[in-house]
PDB file of C-alpha atoms in Angstrom:
ATOM      1  CA  UNK J  28     140.821  80.400 114.194  1.00  0.00           C
ATOM      2  CA  UNK J  29     142.340  83.418 115.633  1.00  0.00           C
ATOM      3  CA  UNK J  30     143.471  82.695 119.574  1.00  0.00           C
ATOM      4  CA  UNK J  31     143.328  85.827 122.048  1.00  0.00           C
ATOM      5  CA  UNK J  32     144.960  84.551 125.719  1.00  0.00           C
ATOM      6  CA  UNK J  33     142.409  86.769 128.372  1.00  0.00           C
ATOM      7  CA  UNK J  34     143.207  90.209 129.975  1.00  0.00           C
ATOM      8  CA  UNK J  35     140.580  91.399 132.053  1.00  0.00           C
ATOM      9  CA  UNK J  36     142.281  94.488 131.123  1.00  0.00           C
ATOM     10  CA  UNK J  37     140.045  94.839 127.448  1.00  0.00           C
ATOM     11  CA  UNK J  38     137.096  93.987 125.884  1.00  0.00           C
ATOM     12  CA  UNK J  39     137.627  90.102 123.635  1.00  0.00           C
ATOM     13  CA  UNK J  40     135.369  91.209 120.955  1.00  0.00           C
ATOM     14  CA  UNK J  41     134.074  94.104 119.855  1.00  0.00           C
ATOM     15  CA  UNK J  42     130.622  93.356 119.652  1.00  0.00           C
ATOM     16  CA  UNK J  43     128.760  90.396 119.999  1.00  0.00           C
ATOM     17  CA  UNK J  44     129.635  86.087 119.705  1.00  0.00           C
ATOM     18  CA  UNK J  45     128.610  82.815 120.032  1.00  0.00           C
ATOM     19  CA  UNK J  46     130.196  80.758 121.913  1.00  0.00           C
ATOM     20  CA  UNK J  47     130.193  77.189 124.219  1.00  0.00           C
ATOM     21  CA  UNK J  48     132.735  77.519 127.364  1.00  0.00           C
ATOM     22  CA  UNK J  49     134.035  74.004 128.527  1.00  0.00           C
ATOM     23  CA  UNK J  50     138.121  72.436 129.441  1.00  0.00           C
ATOM     24  CA  UNK J  51     137.798  70.813 125.729  1.00  0.00           C
ATOM     25  CA  UNK J  52     140.181  67.722 126.516  1.00  0.00           C
ATOM     26  CA  UNK J  53     140.752  65.583 123.400  1.00  0.00           C
ATOM     27  CA  UNK J  54     138.659  67.776 122.010  1.00  0.00           C
ATOM     28  CA  UNK J  55     136.197  64.385 121.483  1.00  0.00           C
ATOM     29  CA  UNK J  56     133.037  63.901 119.049  1.00  0.00           C
ATOM     30  CA  UNK J  57     131.009  65.406 122.079  1.00  0.00           C
ATOM     31  CA  UNK J  58     132.824  68.181 121.486  1.00  0.00           C
ATOM     32  CA  UNK J  59     132.379  68.508 118.199  1.00  0.00           C
ATOM     33  CA  UNK J  60     128.590  67.828 118.049  1.00  0.00           C
ATOM     34  CA  UNK J  61     128.792  71.209 120.524  1.00  0.00           C
ATOM     35  CA  UNK J  62     131.708  72.960 118.268  1.00  0.00           C
ATOM     36  CA  UNK J  63     129.536  71.998 115.080  1.00  0.00           C
ATOM     37  CA  UNK J  64     126.055  73.636 116.763  1.00  0.00           C
ATOM     38  CA  UNK J  65     127.600  76.577 117.675  1.00  0.00           C
ATOM     39  CA  UNK J  66     129.262  77.469 114.256  1.00  0.00           C
ATOM     40  CA  UNK J  67     126.175  76.898 113.181  1.00  0.00           C
ATOM     41  CA  UNK J  68     124.128  79.255 115.579  1.00  0.00           C
ATOM     42  CA  UNK J  69     126.690  81.651 114.930  1.00  0.00           C
ATOM     43  CA  UNK J  70     126.590  81.288 110.800  1.00  0.00           C
ATOM     44  CA  UNK J  71     122.749  81.560 111.615  1.00  0.00           C
ATOM     45  CA  UNK J  72     122.430  84.818 113.709  1.00  0.00           C
ATOM     46  CA  UNK J  73     125.316  86.350 111.354  1.00  0.00           C
ATOM     47  CA  UNK J  74     128.120  86.570 115.110  1.00  0.00           C
ATOM     48  CA  UNK J  75     131.908  85.285 115.464  1.00  0.00           C
ATOM     49  CA  UNK J  76     132.225  81.910 116.662  1.00  0.00           C
ATOM     50  CA  UNK J  77     134.110  82.129 120.190  1.00  0.00           C
ATOM     51  CA  UNK J  78     135.041  78.586 122.129  1.00  0.00           C
ATOM     52  CA  UNK J  79     136.027  79.610 126.143  1.00  0.00           C
ATOM     53  CA  UNK J  80     138.179  77.293 127.572  1.00  0.00           C
ATOM     54  CA  UNK J  81     140.998  77.876 130.524  1.00  0.00           C
ATOM     55  CA  UNK J  82     144.704  77.675 130.779  1.00  0.00           C
ATOM     56  CA  UNK J  83     143.997  74.923 133.122  1.00  0.00           C
ATOM     57  CA  UNK J  84     142.421  72.604 134.910  1.00  0.00           C
ATOM     58  CA  UNK J  85     139.796  73.975 137.726  1.00  0.00           C
ATOM     59  CA  UNK J  86     140.563  71.119 139.745  1.00  0.00           C
ATOM     60  CA  UNK J  87     144.321  72.657 139.770  1.00  0.00           C
ATOM     61  CA  UNK J  88     143.395  75.514 141.147  1.00  0.00           C
ATOM     62  CA  UNK J  89     141.050  74.344 143.246  1.00  0.00           C
ATOM     63  CA  UNK J  90     141.521  71.308 144.626  1.00  0.00           C
ATOM     64  CA  UNK J  91     139.399  69.136 147.053  1.00  0.00           C
ATOM     65  CA  UNK J  92     140.054  66.809 149.259  1.00  0.00           C
ATOM     66  CA  UNK J  93     137.363  64.317 146.889  1.00  0.00           C
ATOM     67  CA  UNK J  94     138.950  64.946 143.679  1.00  0.00           C
ATOM     68  CA  UNK J  95     142.311  65.077 142.556  1.00  0.00           C
ATOM     69  CA  UNK J  96     142.773  67.258 138.847  1.00  0.00           C
ATOM     70  CA  UNK J  97     142.888  65.242 136.114  1.00  0.00           C
ATOM     71  CA  UNK J  98     145.144  63.439 133.893  1.00  0.00           C
ATOM     72  CA  UNK J  99     144.504  65.587 130.509  1.00  0.00           C
ATOM     73  CA  UNK J 100     144.703  64.349 127.564  1.00  0.00           C
ATOM     74  CA  UNK J 101     145.893  67.013 125.421  1.00  0.00           C
ATOM     75  CA  UNK J 102     148.600  70.061 126.033  1.00  0.00           C
ATOM     76  CA  UNK J 103     147.164  73.823 125.958  1.00  0.00           C
ATOM     77  CA  UNK J 104     148.706  74.447 122.213  1.00  0.00           C
ATOM     78  CA  UNK J 105     147.384  70.451 121.704  1.00  0.00           C
ATOM     79  CA  UNK J 106     143.670  71.859 122.468  1.00  0.00           C
ATOM     80  CA  UNK J 107     144.385  75.077 121.022  1.00  0.00           C
ATOM     81  CA  UNK J 108     145.445  72.808 117.313  1.00  0.00           C
ATOM     82  CA  UNK J 109     142.827  70.115 117.395  1.00  0.00           C
ATOM     83  CA  UNK J 110     140.499  72.981 117.894  1.00  0.00           C
ATOM     84  CA  UNK J 111     142.043  75.403 114.581  1.00  0.00           C
ATOM     85  CA  UNK J 112     140.500  72.530 112.803  1.00  0.00           C
ATOM     86  CA  UNK J 113     137.020  73.144 113.711  1.00  0.00           C
ATOM     87  CA  UNK J 114     136.807  75.636 111.975  1.00  0.00           C
ATOM     88  CA  UNK J 115     135.124  78.499 114.073  1.00  0.00           C
ATOM     89  CA  UNK J 116     136.357  81.848 114.361  1.00  0.00           C
ATOM     90  CA  UNK J 117     137.953  82.380 117.926  1.00  0.00           C
ATOM     91  CA  UNK J 118     138.758  81.598 121.312  1.00  0.00           C
ATOM     92  CA  UNK J 119     139.555  82.473 124.269  1.00  0.00           C
ATOM     93  CA  UNK J 120     141.673  80.857 127.190  1.00  0.00           C
ATOM     94  CA  UNK J 121     140.548  82.543 130.576  1.00  0.00           C
ATOM     95  CA  UNK J 122     142.881  82.373 133.216  1.00  0.00           C
ATOM     96  CA  UNK J 123     141.429  79.938 135.287  1.00  0.00           C
ATOM     97  CA  UNK J 124     142.495  81.753 138.778  1.00  0.00           C
ATOM     98  CA  UNK J 125     141.460  81.559 142.312  1.00  0.00           C
ATOM     99  CA  UNK J 126     139.585  85.064 141.946  1.00  0.00           C
ATOM    100  CA  UNK J 127     138.116  83.879 138.825  1.00  0.00           C
ATOM    101  CA  UNK J 128     137.296  80.799 140.532  1.00  0.00           C
ATOM    102  CA  UNK J 129     135.239  82.121 143.247  1.00  0.00           C
ATOM    103  CA  UNK J 130     131.932  84.021 141.108  1.00  0.00           C
ATOM    104  CA  UNK J 131     129.378  82.419 140.470  1.00  0.00           C
ATOM    105  CA  UNK J 132     127.976  81.301 137.644  1.00  0.00           C
ATOM    106  CA  UNK J 133     125.481  84.126 137.387  1.00  0.00           C
ATOM    107  CA  UNK J 134     128.557  87.549 137.816  1.00  0.00           C
ATOM    108  CA  UNK J 135     130.349  84.985 136.159  1.00  0.00           C
ATOM    109  CA  UNK J 136     128.250  85.138 133.483  1.00  0.00           C
ATOM    110  CA  UNK J 137     127.747  89.507 134.006  1.00  0.00           C
ATOM    111  CA  UNK J 138     131.328  90.321 134.795  1.00  0.00           C
ATOM    112  CA  UNK J 139     132.787  87.775 132.025  1.00  0.00           C
ATOM    113  CA  UNK J 140     130.605  85.778 129.468  1.00  0.00           C
ATOM    114  CA  UNK J 141     128.778  89.483 128.767  1.00  0.00           C
ATOM    115  CA  UNK J 142     130.968  92.860 130.120  1.00  0.00           C
ATOM    116  CA  UNK J 143     134.429  91.958 128.901  1.00  0.00           C
ATOM    117  CA  UNK J 144     133.566  88.319 125.895  1.00  0.00           C
ATOM    118  CA  UNK J 145     130.655  89.199 124.113  1.00  0.00           C
ATOM    119  CA  UNK J 146     128.413  86.825 124.399  1.00  0.00           C
ATOM    120  CA  UNK J 147     125.290  86.753 122.956  1.00  0.00           C
ATOM    121  CA  UNK J 148     124.265  82.909 122.259  1.00  0.00           C
ATOM    122  CA  UNK J 149     125.682  80.727 124.805  1.00  0.00           C
ATOM    123  CA  UNK J 150     125.687  77.308 124.103  1.00  0.00           C
ATOM    124  CA  UNK J 151     126.658  74.312 126.764  1.00  0.00           C
ATOM    125  CA  UNK J 152     127.175  70.734 126.665  1.00  0.00           C
ATOM    126  CA  UNK J 153     124.301  68.510 128.759  1.00  0.00           C
ATOM    127  CA  UNK J 154     127.570  68.232 131.634  1.00  0.00           C
ATOM    128  CA  UNK J 155     128.566  71.696 131.689  1.00  0.00           C
ATOM    129  CA  UNK J 156     129.009  73.535 135.180  1.00  0.00           C
ATOM    130  CA  UNK J 157     130.486  77.232 136.182  1.00  0.00           C
ATOM    131  CA  UNK J 158     130.672  79.204 138.334  1.00  0.00           C
ATOM    132  CA  UNK J 159     131.800  78.669 141.950  1.00  0.00           C
ATOM    133  CA  UNK J 160     129.131  76.080 143.491  1.00  0.00           C
ATOM    134  CA  UNK J 161     127.935  76.285 146.484  1.00  0.00           C
ATOM    135  CA  UNK J 162     127.203  73.142 148.353  1.00  0.00           C
ATOM    136  CA  UNK J 163     124.047  74.637 149.677  1.00  0.00           C
ATOM    137  CA  UNK J 164     123.286  74.979 145.916  1.00  0.00           C
ATOM    138  CA  UNK J 165     124.373  73.593 143.675  1.00  0.00           C
ATOM    139  CA  UNK J 166     123.601  75.433 140.013  1.00  0.00           C
ATOM    140  CA  UNK J 167     122.871  74.022 137.439  1.00  0.00           C
ATOM    141  CA  UNK J 168     121.110  74.288 133.652  1.00  0.00           C
ATOM    142  CA  UNK J 169     118.218  76.015 134.377  1.00  0.00           C
ATOM    143  CA  UNK J 170     120.155  78.457 136.719  1.00  0.00           C
ATOM    144  CA  UNK J 171     121.771  79.711 133.362  1.00  0.00           C
ATOM    145  CA  UNK J 172     118.688  79.700 131.476  1.00  0.00           C
ATOM    146  CA  UNK J 173     117.451  82.764 133.486  1.00  0.00           C
ATOM    147  CA  UNK J 174     120.237  84.070 134.711  1.00  0.00           C
ATOM    148  CA  UNK J 175     120.804  84.755 131.131  1.00  0.00           C
ATOM    149  CA  UNK J 176     117.673  85.859 130.639  1.00  0.00           C
ATOM    150  CA  UNK J 177     118.935  88.268 133.404  1.00  0.00           C
ATOM    151  CA  UNK J 178     121.461  89.212 131.437  1.00  0.00           C
ATOM    152  CA  UNK J 179     120.270  88.930 127.626  1.00  0.00           C
ATOM    153  CA  UNK J 180     122.380  86.471 127.232  1.00  0.00           C
ATOM    154  CA  UNK J 181     120.506  83.590 125.242  1.00  0.00           C
TER     155      UNK J 181
END
């Protein structure tokens, strides 16, 4: 597994990849199931498999009065060591910054996933959420699917 610490100044993938995104804290059975599906889809499509994760939990950057930063099961280095045992081609570590936290899900998909990381196919777990959450319009899977169609991400 090749690990890339994301730098906004350059694209990560020379071409395209099949990706999944999440914290992957502990790399448990549910994560492994998603990663196995990722590897199968990458093999089927002839594209590299890519796990996209974060350098810190988003709640550490965007504190909420309702949610405290969770106690993590693994450090970043431990998580990367566990991910390296899954057979994926690439792991991209995104710095979760205040600026990133302000991106809508669609903007995140376009600017980060498509334009900078070359994501062609995106697989997510059932409880995956990303993008700035607006209280009046919480985005979810149906929105991600629609944005993917608009951006040519399967």
